[in-house]
XYZ file of C-alpha atoms in Angstrom:
689
model
C 0.119 -0.157 -0.163
C 2.699 2.259 0.981
C 4.581 1.625 -2.086
C 1.624 2.162 -4.471
C 1.171 5.751 -2.588
C 4.636 6.252 -3.352
C 4.306 5.829 -7.155
C 1.110 7.989 -7.112
C 3.106 10.668 -5.464
C 5.964 10.298 -8.061
C 3.346 10.224 -10.971
C 1.424 13.360 -9.794
C 4.906 15.320 -9.361
C 5.679 14.449 -13.013
C 2.181 15.505 -14.372
C 2.406 18.838 -12.579
C 5.620 19.736 -13.984
C 4.507 18.639 -17.487
C 1.347 20.830 -16.903
C 3.854 23.706 -15.606
C 5.816 23.519 -18.626
C 2.593 24.557 -20.850
C 1.420 27.318 -18.591
C 2.860 30.693 -17.734
C 1.867 32.325 -14.402
C 3.703 34.508 -11.993
C 2.786 37.092 -9.524
C 4.221 40.384 -9.438
C 4.559 41.959 -6.251
C 6.738 44.668 -7.145
C 5.803 48.321 -6.012
C 5.450 49.702 -9.537
C 4.560 46.270 -11.152
C 8.006 46.035 -13.026
C 7.329 42.460 -14.175
C 3.651 42.919 -15.732
C 2.654 44.648 -18.959
C 1.134 47.907 -19.266
C -2.408 48.074 -20.553
C -0.741 49.959 -23.572
C 1.310 47.128 -24.400
C -1.448 44.412 -23.934
C -3.814 46.657 -26.355
C -1.028 46.985 -28.987
C -0.085 43.389 -29.306
C -3.951 42.267 -28.906
C -4.947 44.384 -31.897
C -2.347 43.287 -34.544
C -3.746 42.699 -37.971
C -0.555 41.638 -39.709
C 1.828 38.965 -38.328
C 4.552 40.373 -36.212
C 7.812 38.326 -35.624
C 10.372 39.167 -33.006
C 13.632 37.449 -33.368
C 15.899 37.493 -30.545
C 19.811 36.838 -31.105
C 21.848 36.133 -27.933
C 25.214 34.497 -27.303
C 25.351 31.673 -24.991
C 26.813 32.193 -21.363
C 26.677 35.867 -21.501
C 28.704 37.561 -18.811
C 27.625 39.616 -15.875
C 25.766 41.827 -15.866
C 23.920 40.551 -19.084
C 23.830 36.803 -17.806
C 19.989 37.336 -16.803
C 19.117 38.851 -20.129
C 17.886 35.788 -22.051
C 15.475 34.917 -18.809
C 14.138 38.605 -18.719
C 13.572 38.830 -22.510
C 11.989 35.234 -22.520
C 9.735 36.198 -19.783
C 8.429 39.409 -21.055
C 7.884 37.907 -24.428
C 5.552 35.228 -22.991
C 3.984 37.880 -21.231
C 3.452 39.784 -24.619
C 2.477 36.105 -26.094
C -0.247 35.447 -23.771
C -2.061 38.897 -24.238
C -1.431 38.907 -28.066
C -3.670 37.566 -30.602
C -2.655 35.010 -33.274
C -0.394 37.347 -35.117
C 2.375 37.295 -32.483
C 5.213 35.347 -32.713
C 8.564 35.229 -31.274
C 11.933 33.156 -31.516
C 14.964 33.197 -29.105
C 18.174 32.037 -31.135
C 21.127 31.197 -28.787
C 24.304 31.433 -30.678
C 27.563 29.401 -29.508
C 30.849 30.500 -29.474
C 31.327 29.245 -33.071
C 28.447 31.593 -33.991
C 26.281 28.849 -34.999
C 22.536 29.323 -34.602
C 19.553 28.567 -36.667
C 19.584 31.946 -38.331
C 22.406 34.136 -38.998
C 21.926 37.456 -37.164
C 23.998 39.287 -39.813
C 20.775 38.689 -42.091
C 18.971 41.192 -40.029
C 22.125 43.728 -39.662
C 22.750 42.434 -36.017
C 26.642 41.992 -35.343
C 28.460 41.151 -32.151
C 29.560 43.959 -29.678
C 32.097 43.964 -27.248
C 31.058 43.469 -23.611
C 33.304 43.693 -20.561
C 33.770 40.600 -18.473
C 35.278 40.356 -15.135
C 36.606 36.985 -14.279
C 39.205 36.038 -11.252
C 40.199 39.657 -11.070
C 40.789 40.149 -14.874
C 38.917 42.545 -17.034
C 38.387 40.567 -20.299
C 36.596 41.869 -23.435
C 34.108 39.239 -25.126
C 32.498 39.472 -28.236
C 28.530 38.741 -27.997
C 25.198 39.119 -29.778
C 22.531 40.915 -27.833
C 20.136 41.914 -30.827
C 16.413 41.788 -31.758
C 14.828 41.904 -35.256
C 11.220 42.814 -35.773
C 9.331 41.557 -38.844
C 6.040 43.175 -39.729
C 4.841 42.054 -42.929
C 7.240 43.907 -45.521
C 8.821 45.743 -42.931
C 12.159 44.598 -41.057
C 13.562 46.908 -38.315
C 16.228 45.947 -35.612
C 17.823 46.642 -32.131
C 21.538 46.043 -32.995
C 22.358 45.925 -29.272
C 20.390 45.941 -26.046
C 21.705 48.212 -23.442
C 22.328 46.988 -19.872
C 19.438 47.829 -17.528
C 17.185 48.981 -20.352
C 13.482 48.991 -19.793
C 12.527 46.264 -22.194
C 8.879 46.752 -22.181
C 9.247 50.168 -23.121
C 11.921 49.335 -25.505
C 9.756 46.568 -27.362
C 6.488 48.408 -27.198
C 7.867 51.223 -28.784
C 9.598 49.424 -31.550
C 6.297 47.315 -32.242
C 4.069 50.478 -32.109
C 6.485 52.216 -34.747
C 6.206 49.374 -37.250
C 2.666 48.572 -36.723
C 1.228 52.151 -36.367
C 1.325 53.030 -40.267
C -0.084 49.713 -41.364
C -2.731 49.286 -38.595
C -4.019 52.523 -39.088
C -4.389 52.514 -42.691
C -5.946 48.845 -42.740
C -8.394 50.115 -40.056
C -9.750 52.992 -42.109
C -13.419 52.884 -42.813
C -12.773 55.071 -46.060
C -9.854 56.112 -48.032
C -8.090 59.288 -47.299
C -9.297 61.825 -49.808
C -6.860 64.149 -51.516
C -8.373 66.742 -53.533
C -6.532 69.623 -55.278
C -8.702 72.927 -55.915
C -7.192 75.529 -58.467
C -9.123 78.331 -59.708
C -8.603 78.520 -63.570
C -7.809 82.392 -63.372
C -4.455 81.543 -61.887
C -3.490 79.912 -65.048
C -2.824 83.040 -66.624
C -0.444 84.107 -64.067
C 1.976 81.000 -64.285
C 1.993 78.189 -66.512
C 3.464 75.916 -63.622
C 0.011 75.669 -61.948
C -1.506 74.249 -65.237
C 0.978 71.255 -64.722
C -0.126 70.495 -61.079
C -3.346 68.601 -61.840
C -1.263 65.992 -63.584
C 1.763 66.366 -61.002
C -0.224 65.789 -57.841
C -1.950 62.887 -59.382
C 1.466 61.274 -60.222
C 2.756 61.939 -56.619
C -0.465 60.331 -55.021
C 0.004 57.213 -57.291
C 3.494 56.851 -56.019
C 2.703 57.169 -52.604
C -0.349 54.800 -52.737
C 2.318 51.740 -53.106
C 3.392 52.812 -49.332
C -0.085 53.483 -48.193
C -1.638 50.153 -49.230
C -3.887 52.270 -51.905
C -5.649 54.192 -49.484
C -5.155 57.459 -51.051
C -7.867 58.771 -53.303
C -7.164 61.655 -55.486
C -9.607 64.371 -57.115
C -8.820 67.514 -59.169
C -11.431 70.338 -58.952
C -11.450 73.418 -60.968
C -12.608 75.832 -58.170
C -15.664 78.330 -58.963
C -17.079 80.736 -56.725
C -19.190 78.114 -54.922
C -16.107 75.919 -54.228
C -14.249 78.904 -52.869
C -17.168 79.817 -50.473
C -17.564 76.241 -49.484
C -13.794 75.582 -48.854
C -13.309 78.509 -46.836
C -16.241 78.083 -44.504
C -15.436 74.357 -44.022
C -11.540 73.971 -43.989
C -10.400 77.617 -43.611
C -8.314 77.967 -46.868
C -6.404 80.866 -47.704
C -8.230 82.873 -50.480
C -6.229 84.907 -52.891
C -7.533 88.081 -53.925
C -6.508 88.769 -57.630
C -6.468 92.069 -59.040
C -6.990 92.297 -62.753
C -6.010 94.887 -65.335
C -9.509 96.867 -64.684
C -8.743 96.949 -61.030
C -11.602 94.530 -60.040
C -10.816 92.090 -57.446
C -11.645 88.084 -57.881
C -11.301 85.461 -55.383
C -9.261 82.405 -56.053
C -7.947 79.493 -54.167
C -4.964 76.978 -54.769
C -5.069 74.224 -52.019
C -4.873 70.825 -51.428
C -7.279 69.648 -48.838
C -6.450 66.313 -47.117
C -9.602 64.470 -45.477
C -9.804 61.546 -43.204
C -13.208 61.307 -41.765
C -13.700 64.282 -39.740
C -10.007 65.219 -39.690
C -8.640 67.595 -42.157
C -5.395 69.579 -43.374
C -5.090 72.205 -45.609
C -1.797 72.627 -47.803
C -1.686 76.008 -49.776
C 0.258 75.585 -53.065
C 0.875 79.625 -53.194
C 2.141 81.076 -50.020
C 3.678 84.481 -48.900
C 6.731 84.332 -47.146
C 7.760 87.008 -44.335
C 8.614 89.685 -46.859
C 5.557 89.597 -48.726
C 6.798 87.520 -51.978
C 4.344 84.960 -53.164
C 5.947 81.361 -53.527
C 4.515 78.339 -55.321
C 5.423 75.079 -53.551
C 7.497 72.701 -55.783
C 6.810 68.931 -56.329
C 9.295 67.625 -53.755
C 7.627 70.064 -51.148
C 4.194 69.035 -52.051
C 5.047 65.098 -51.635
C 6.687 65.872 -48.121
C 3.742 67.992 -47.169
C 1.177 65.463 -48.057
C 3.085 62.587 -46.500
C 3.505 64.489 -43.118
C -0.289 65.567 -43.167
C -1.386 61.730 -43.892
C 1.504 60.270 -41.383
C -0.051 63.166 -38.601
C -3.793 61.638 -39.342
C -2.859 57.969 -39.232
C -0.402 58.577 -36.381
C 2.475 56.921 -37.640
C 5.003 60.000 -37.128
C 5.325 62.221 -34.179
C 7.647 65.341 -34.649
C 8.979 67.602 -31.949
C 10.090 71.134 -32.981
C 12.732 72.984 -31.380
C 12.961 76.915 -31.765
C 16.066 77.932 -33.307
C 15.279 81.482 -33.709
C 15.033 84.252 -30.983
C 18.386 83.591 -29.449
C 17.610 80.226 -27.956
C 20.208 77.692 -27.282
C 21.453 76.077 -30.741
C 20.362 72.735 -31.516
C 23.820 71.295 -32.486
C 26.713 72.919 -30.354
C 29.699 71.656 -28.747
C 30.524 73.100 -25.047
C 32.363 76.238 -25.654
C 33.341 79.443 -23.601
C 31.751 82.878 -24.446
C 33.792 85.879 -24.629
C 32.555 86.493 -20.967
C 34.643 83.511 -19.902
C 31.470 81.671 -19.032
C 30.647 78.173 -20.577
C 28.071 78.529 -23.066
C 24.884 76.060 -22.439
C 24.219 73.210 -24.729
C 21.565 70.904 -25.418
C 22.804 67.555 -26.809
C 21.391 65.627 -24.257
C 17.914 66.987 -24.819
C 18.286 66.086 -28.524
C 19.274 62.515 -27.525
C 16.156 62.164 -25.489
C 13.904 63.602 -28.188
C 15.415 61.567 -30.824
C 14.988 58.096 -29.073
C 11.165 58.141 -29.544
C 10.446 61.205 -31.941
C 11.750 63.158 -34.766
C 13.291 66.475 -34.200
C 12.859 69.319 -36.477
C 14.148 72.761 -36.394
C 11.632 75.777 -35.995
C 12.824 79.362 -37.137
C 9.657 81.895 -36.523
C 11.506 84.464 -38.690
C 10.533 82.153 -41.742
C 6.589 83.018 -40.558
C 5.360 79.430 -40.267
C 5.213 76.404 -38.004
C 4.746 73.354 -39.974
C 1.270 71.623 -39.448
C 2.888 68.101 -38.713
C 4.500 69.369 -35.582
C 2.547 69.079 -32.469
C 4.920 69.943 -29.855
C 7.419 72.897 -29.832
C 10.096 73.168 -27.435
C 11.672 76.830 -26.475
C 14.736 76.821 -24.566
C 16.216 80.124 -23.313
C 14.829 82.844 -25.626
C 16.947 85.915 -25.337
C 15.859 88.200 -28.032
C 12.283 89.805 -28.375
C 9.738 88.119 -30.038
C 7.817 90.303 -32.408
C 4.077 90.680 -32.679
C 3.831 88.379 -35.582
C 6.012 85.751 -33.985
C 3.754 85.864 -30.767
C 0.929 85.546 -33.235
C 2.167 82.282 -34.570
C 3.108 80.769 -30.957
C -0.408 81.953 -29.866
C -2.087 80.173 -32.913
C -0.020 77.099 -32.442
C -1.455 76.576 -29.044
C -4.887 77.431 -29.976
C -4.897 74.765 -32.415
C -4.661 72.021 -29.612
C -0.677 71.883 -29.980
C 1.649 71.981 -26.834
C 4.464 74.069 -25.791
C 7.641 73.300 -23.497
C 9.151 76.751 -22.558
C 12.186 76.892 -20.430
C 12.989 80.489 -19.839
C 15.444 82.745 -17.873
C 13.772 86.121 -16.377
C 17.021 87.157 -15.174
C 20.666 87.285 -16.868
C 23.940 88.566 -15.748
C 24.352 92.162 -16.931
C 27.993 92.246 -18.490
C 28.158 95.877 -18.661
C 27.826 96.411 -15.118
C 29.321 93.076 -13.842
C 33.039 92.156 -13.508
C 33.146 88.397 -12.445
C 37.226 88.945 -12.005
C 36.682 91.182 -9.113
C 33.556 89.688 -7.767
C 31.090 92.337 -9.060
C 27.785 90.890 -10.109
C 24.826 92.815 -11.396
C 21.926 91.134 -13.141
C 18.874 92.308 -15.533
C 15.753 91.238 -16.887
C 15.718 89.401 -20.117
C 13.586 91.222 -22.935
C 11.992 88.420 -24.424
C 8.594 89.845 -24.924
C 6.758 86.763 -23.419
C 5.597 88.124 -20.360
C 2.220 89.528 -21.458
C 1.481 86.329 -23.591
C 2.079 84.210 -20.664
C -0.169 86.362 -18.320
C -2.983 86.122 -20.815
C -2.905 82.614 -20.137
C -3.087 82.847 -16.709
C 0.861 82.419 -15.745
C 3.025 85.245 -14.330
C 6.535 85.016 -14.265
C 8.385 87.081 -11.396
C 11.590 88.963 -11.761
C 13.290 87.203 -8.792
C 15.367 84.076 -8.072
C 14.140 81.495 -5.586
C 16.463 80.043 -3.213
C 15.866 77.332 -0.553
C 17.514 75.774 2.631
C 16.808 72.201 0.823
C 19.275 72.734 -1.724
C 22.244 70.857 -3.695
C 25.428 70.455 -1.624
C 28.658 71.040 -3.176
C 31.718 69.099 -1.811
C 35.011 70.437 -2.705
C 38.571 70.000 -1.156
C 40.430 73.038 0.162
C 44.327 73.698 -0.690
C 45.107 71.763 2.781
C 43.003 68.782 1.572
C 40.099 69.202 3.691
C 36.601 68.546 2.749
C 34.488 71.711 2.397
C 30.652 71.501 1.866
C 28.980 74.315 0.313
C 25.297 74.876 0.288
C 23.937 76.024 -3.052
C 20.795 77.710 -2.322
C 20.089 78.696 -5.966
C 19.925 75.015 -6.715
C 16.871 73.699 -4.679
C 16.285 69.985 -4.496
C 12.771 68.865 -5.086
C 11.439 65.666 -3.306
C 8.368 63.611 -3.690
C 6.448 65.568 -0.793
C 6.880 69.010 -3.010
C 5.853 67.319 -6.329
C 2.169 66.966 -7.611
C 1.947 63.418 -7.346
C -1.370 63.787 -9.316
C 0.292 64.595 -12.511
C 1.604 61.742 -14.583
C 4.774 63.602 -15.549
C 5.922 63.268 -12.102
C 5.386 59.324 -12.308
C 8.668 57.692 -11.682
C 10.314 60.714 -10.287
C 11.618 60.793 -6.801
C 13.784 63.791 -6.432
C 14.776 66.579 -9.069
C 17.723 69.007 -8.932
C 16.849 72.693 -9.921
C 18.814 75.518 -10.939
C 18.356 79.387 -10.827
C 14.725 79.087 -11.001
C 12.008 82.222 -10.900
C 9.018 82.403 -8.931
C 5.676 81.481 -11.041
C 2.300 82.093 -10.001
C -1.211 81.418 -11.430
C -3.346 84.560 -11.960
C -6.907 85.443 -13.096
C -9.130 85.352 -15.177
C -7.229 82.350 -16.631
C -6.130 80.891 -13.555
C -8.304 77.718 -14.266
C -6.582 74.543 -15.682
C -3.352 75.718 -14.187
C -1.576 72.855 -11.975
C 1.798 73.513 -10.060
C 4.270 70.709 -10.869
C 6.450 71.125 -8.141
C 7.440 73.879 -5.441
C 10.168 74.731 -3.039
C 9.959 73.504 0.387
C 8.327 75.965 3.305
C 12.333 77.249 3.626
C 12.441 78.883 0.479
C 12.895 82.780 -0.101
C 13.030 85.233 -2.865
C 15.747 87.410 -4.078
C 15.415 90.511 -6.452
C 17.763 91.294 -9.046
C 19.157 94.084 -7.103
C 20.008 91.693 -4.158
C 21.142 88.872 -6.308
C 24.362 87.099 -6.041
C 25.235 83.495 -7.070
C 28.381 83.472 -5.028
C 27.605 80.699 -2.519
C 29.767 82.330 0.206
C 27.887 85.604 -0.196
C 24.236 84.047 -0.009
C 22.501 84.455 3.258
C 19.075 82.766 4.050
C 16.411 85.123 3.893
C 14.074 85.749 6.941
C 10.870 85.549 5.285
C 10.493 81.779 4.148
C 7.728 80.319 2.111
C 6.650 77.918 -0.441
C 6.925 78.717 -3.974
C 5.830 77.418 -7.442
C 8.764 77.014 -9.998
C 7.030 74.807 -12.707
C 3.510 75.188 -13.977
C 1.435 73.216 -16.199
C -1.827 74.633 -18.213
C -3.579 71.915 -19.859
C -7.271 72.799 -21.186
C -8.800 76.107 -22.079
C -6.883 78.952 -23.730
C -8.098 82.308 -24.797
C -5.920 83.897 -27.888
C -3.608 86.766 -26.691
C -4.913 88.390 -30.168
C -8.836 87.775 -29.263
C -10.358 91.131 -30.612
C -7.112 92.301 -31.957
C -5.956 92.776 -35.506
C -3.640 90.119 -37.074
C -0.003 91.412 -37.051
C 1.045 91.982 -40.598
C 4.049 89.933 -41.975
C 7.264 91.517 -42.260
C 8.304 93.111 -45.495
C 11.654 93.676 -47.344
C 12.728 94.856 -50.715
C 13.010 92.022 -53.198
C 16.863 91.000 -53.656
C 17.995 90.553 -57.137
C 19.952 87.318 -56.117
C 17.014 85.643 -54.367
C 15.554 82.691 -56.883
C 11.972 82.481 -55.816
C 8.861 81.770 -58.002
C 6.682 84.946 -57.550
C 3.104 86.215 -58.360
C 2.481 89.702 -57.984
C -0.851 90.918 -57.119
C -1.860 88.224 -54.734
C -3.032 89.172 -51.082
C -3.834 86.372 -48.296
C -6.221 86.806 -45.333
C -5.796 85.404 -42.103
C -8.006 84.958 -38.994
C -7.627 84.451 -35.467
C -8.634 81.629 -33.514
C -10.286 83.270 -30.532
C -10.442 80.339 -27.859
C -9.705 76.510 -27.600
C -10.405 73.974 -25.024
C -7.451 72.109 -26.087
C -3.609 72.718 -26.132
C -0.867 72.132 -23.253
C 1.687 74.496 -22.151
C 4.614 73.624 -19.365
C 6.491 76.609 -18.175
C 9.765 75.830 -16.255
C 11.216 79.298 -14.666
C 14.843 78.338 -15.855
C 16.589 77.144 -19.188
C 18.941 75.138 -17.249
C 16.392 72.546 -16.776
C 16.873 71.411 -20.408
C 20.641 71.927 -20.847
C 23.310 69.068 -20.492
C 24.387 70.357 -17.027
C 21.093 69.375 -15.571
C 20.219 66.553 -18.010
C 23.311 64.157 -17.324
C 23.369 60.753 -16.077
C 24.267 62.030 -12.612
C 20.583 63.362 -12.311
C 18.732 60.470 -13.769
C 15.262 61.484 -12.286
C 15.801 64.818 -14.409
C 15.978 62.768 -17.491
C 12.939 60.668 -16.528
C 11.230 63.961 -15.870
C 12.025 65.372 -19.095
C 11.134 62.243 -20.898
C 7.774 62.336 -19.311
C 6.997 65.899 -20.182
C 7.630 65.243 -23.810
C 5.399 62.024 -23.857
C 2.742 64.162 -22.080
C 2.890 67.090 -24.262
C 2.978 64.642 -27.336
C -0.266 62.574 -26.282
C 1.845 59.459 -25.136
C 0.959 59.062 -21.428
C 0.981 55.344 -21.816
C 4.934 55.534 -22.260
C 5.134 57.385 -18.758
C 3.596 54.105 -17.118
C 6.090 52.123 -18.852
C 9.035 54.148 -18.157
C 8.167 54.387 -14.186
C 8.382 50.851 -14.072
C 12.145 50.917 -14.720
C 12.991 53.664 -12.063
C 14.233 52.535 -9.008
C 15.795 55.792 -7.715
C 15.316 55.747 -3.875
C 16.879 59.228 -2.548
C 18.063 59.360 1.191
C 15.408 60.635 3.423
C 17.325 63.533 5.550
C 17.082 62.984 9.198
C 17.986 65.364 12.382
C 21.375 65.286 13.889
C 20.007 63.836 17.006
C 18.592 60.867 14.941
C 21.568 60.362 13.054
C 23.721 60.344 16.089
C 21.475 57.846 17.921
C 21.482 55.469 15.161
C 25.274 55.768 14.633
C 26.059 54.973 18.445
C 23.342 52.276 18.601
C 25.055 50.350 15.871
C 28.594 51.040 17.399
C 27.687 50.377 21.000
C 24.175 49.190 21.385
C 24.254 46.323 18.957
C 27.354 44.809 20.948
C 25.476 45.240 24.330
C 22.315 43.732 22.990
C 23.992 40.447 21.536
C 26.083 40.412 25.003
C 22.894 40.595 27.024
C 21.210 38.242 24.680
C 24.070 35.813 25.129
C 23.948 36.238 29.214
C 20.222 35.499 29.145
C 20.720 32.354 26.797
C 23.444 31.172 29.290
C 21.235 31.884 32.460
C 18.424 29.899 30.862
C 20.757 26.956 29.947
C 22.154 27.135 33.687
C 18.512 27.063 34.810
C 17.688 24.013 32.615
C 20.740 22.306 33.784
C 19.538 22.679 37.525
C 16.143 21.306 36.718
C 17.406 18.166 34.890
C 20.047 17.587 37.863
C 17.243 17.730 40.422
C 15.174 15.593 38.321
C 17.572 12.855 38.190
C 18.380 13.335 42.035
C 14.703 12.644 42.638
C 15.038 9.740 40.735
C 17.797 8.098 42.317
C 16.508 8.923 45.858
C 13.220 7.148 45.209
C 15.058 3.985 44.117
């Protein structure tokens, strides 16, 4: 009977192991559910409409810290597989030292990379494959090398989304995207080029249809007065006022209208530049603009603009010293952050336009004054439901009155002309600098080698209790370092919809420009301390700064002889103002240092996460924020009082040994007592005998 029971137990264990190999189940007990897929990832693979195959190529016996990579990738791909439909597949190909595997990684442009391996106190470099290939229909994309400690879910989901968005969106369209070209016949008399555009645009759309699964329908319309009225009312196309020889004005249009359901984009073939000259778009421009508009409609391309005019920090610049001896700021790390998930485009307001395919605009440290026309462009960009990240300085050193070599500091306001625009939206930027008792501590050694700790009061440290944890852009952010921030406040009547992102502690104070010094040894903490907002977000209702005001005119300049443009004389375009909108997002950081390389460095990882969160939030990708927060493990130290620190210190030095000694003494006394009981017990037994 016992033998039979033993056999049954063995059979049950074997069957249980067989079942376990076919089922995948685990419980995620981590704080931020690091090993569970987010809803966005589940929905993405659940709704695949074409086969997607992920091929992972890994070398066998990877060294530390990559030795757990195979298990981690296998686990997360299994999670994807469980939530995906039938179109999702994956393989993991392990390659031995002789580079033998089922499929050559080089087929997918994946090549071995060098990895440091520390073995027996020796540092060696080994060559290994750690790449992934994604195959979706006829599209192939790769990740040549996975970085150590990379967020695998964010990495995989971002790549899958990039591949599937275009095809999924196009295949899911109820109707084809309509591309209609409207040209008024009267314009043919002004230039022969426009007469060719009927066939030119048709040919361009035909070529693009191979890329867009034949979901583009083209139609040409010779616009009459009814068409002009209809398109102006429904799509806000630019009408052209053409004056003939008799002085009579005739309305005309020359525009491409791209329509996808209720969403539409207007591309004007005839535009005026900032000098008032009329320019006709060429074939390449038309193709690029149609592609950008279609991609924007189907969500397959997200572009972030960076303002390169108005004295902002240049996009691509190596660190250098200015003529004042100060180091010029750079944004190379910001550019790298953007290009990881988005494309980055330069925006020059002096050209008089912000391209329609840009949804988010970054303005970093403007130093020259915005003209009314440029403010109008920014205002209408926001009112169209787009987003702006503004990192601005309100005070700067006055070099005419300062002499850093002799410790003479003087500061002045930056005349960028944005204060009235921001105040119209309900945000006031004050002419001061915020200091805080809770701030960055600089540790240095003096000439004798002693360690000196300096409090940098103008670099407040922002911890969780001073962040608005209800905002998604704070997810995964536990501590931020700020630098040279100004006070921000929300003002009526546009106060509604404004949220404070983070503040100083209650021990903050304000310094005006007359009293300001950035020499740590000269700063004395203020007597009046309070909490101050230094980063604000407005999401929702915006009233135009130009409501009930005339549209600022475009700039004019005499035509230069060496400028080669296609120009039509006698055409005048009309613009209108969007008075208000219930969409649009604006983030204001009161210091440009927050987006420069000095702050966005590996030393301050939370600042990088915060910036990534802002970009995702402004671009409508809040699901990325959730995924990113799973990979954030930063746990800053909690500052305690001196009394508490000393108690913990001396308790560990003296208290623990005493506790161990007391525990040993108690154990010894208990042993003696037990020994006596046993002795008396045996003595009683002997006496009875």
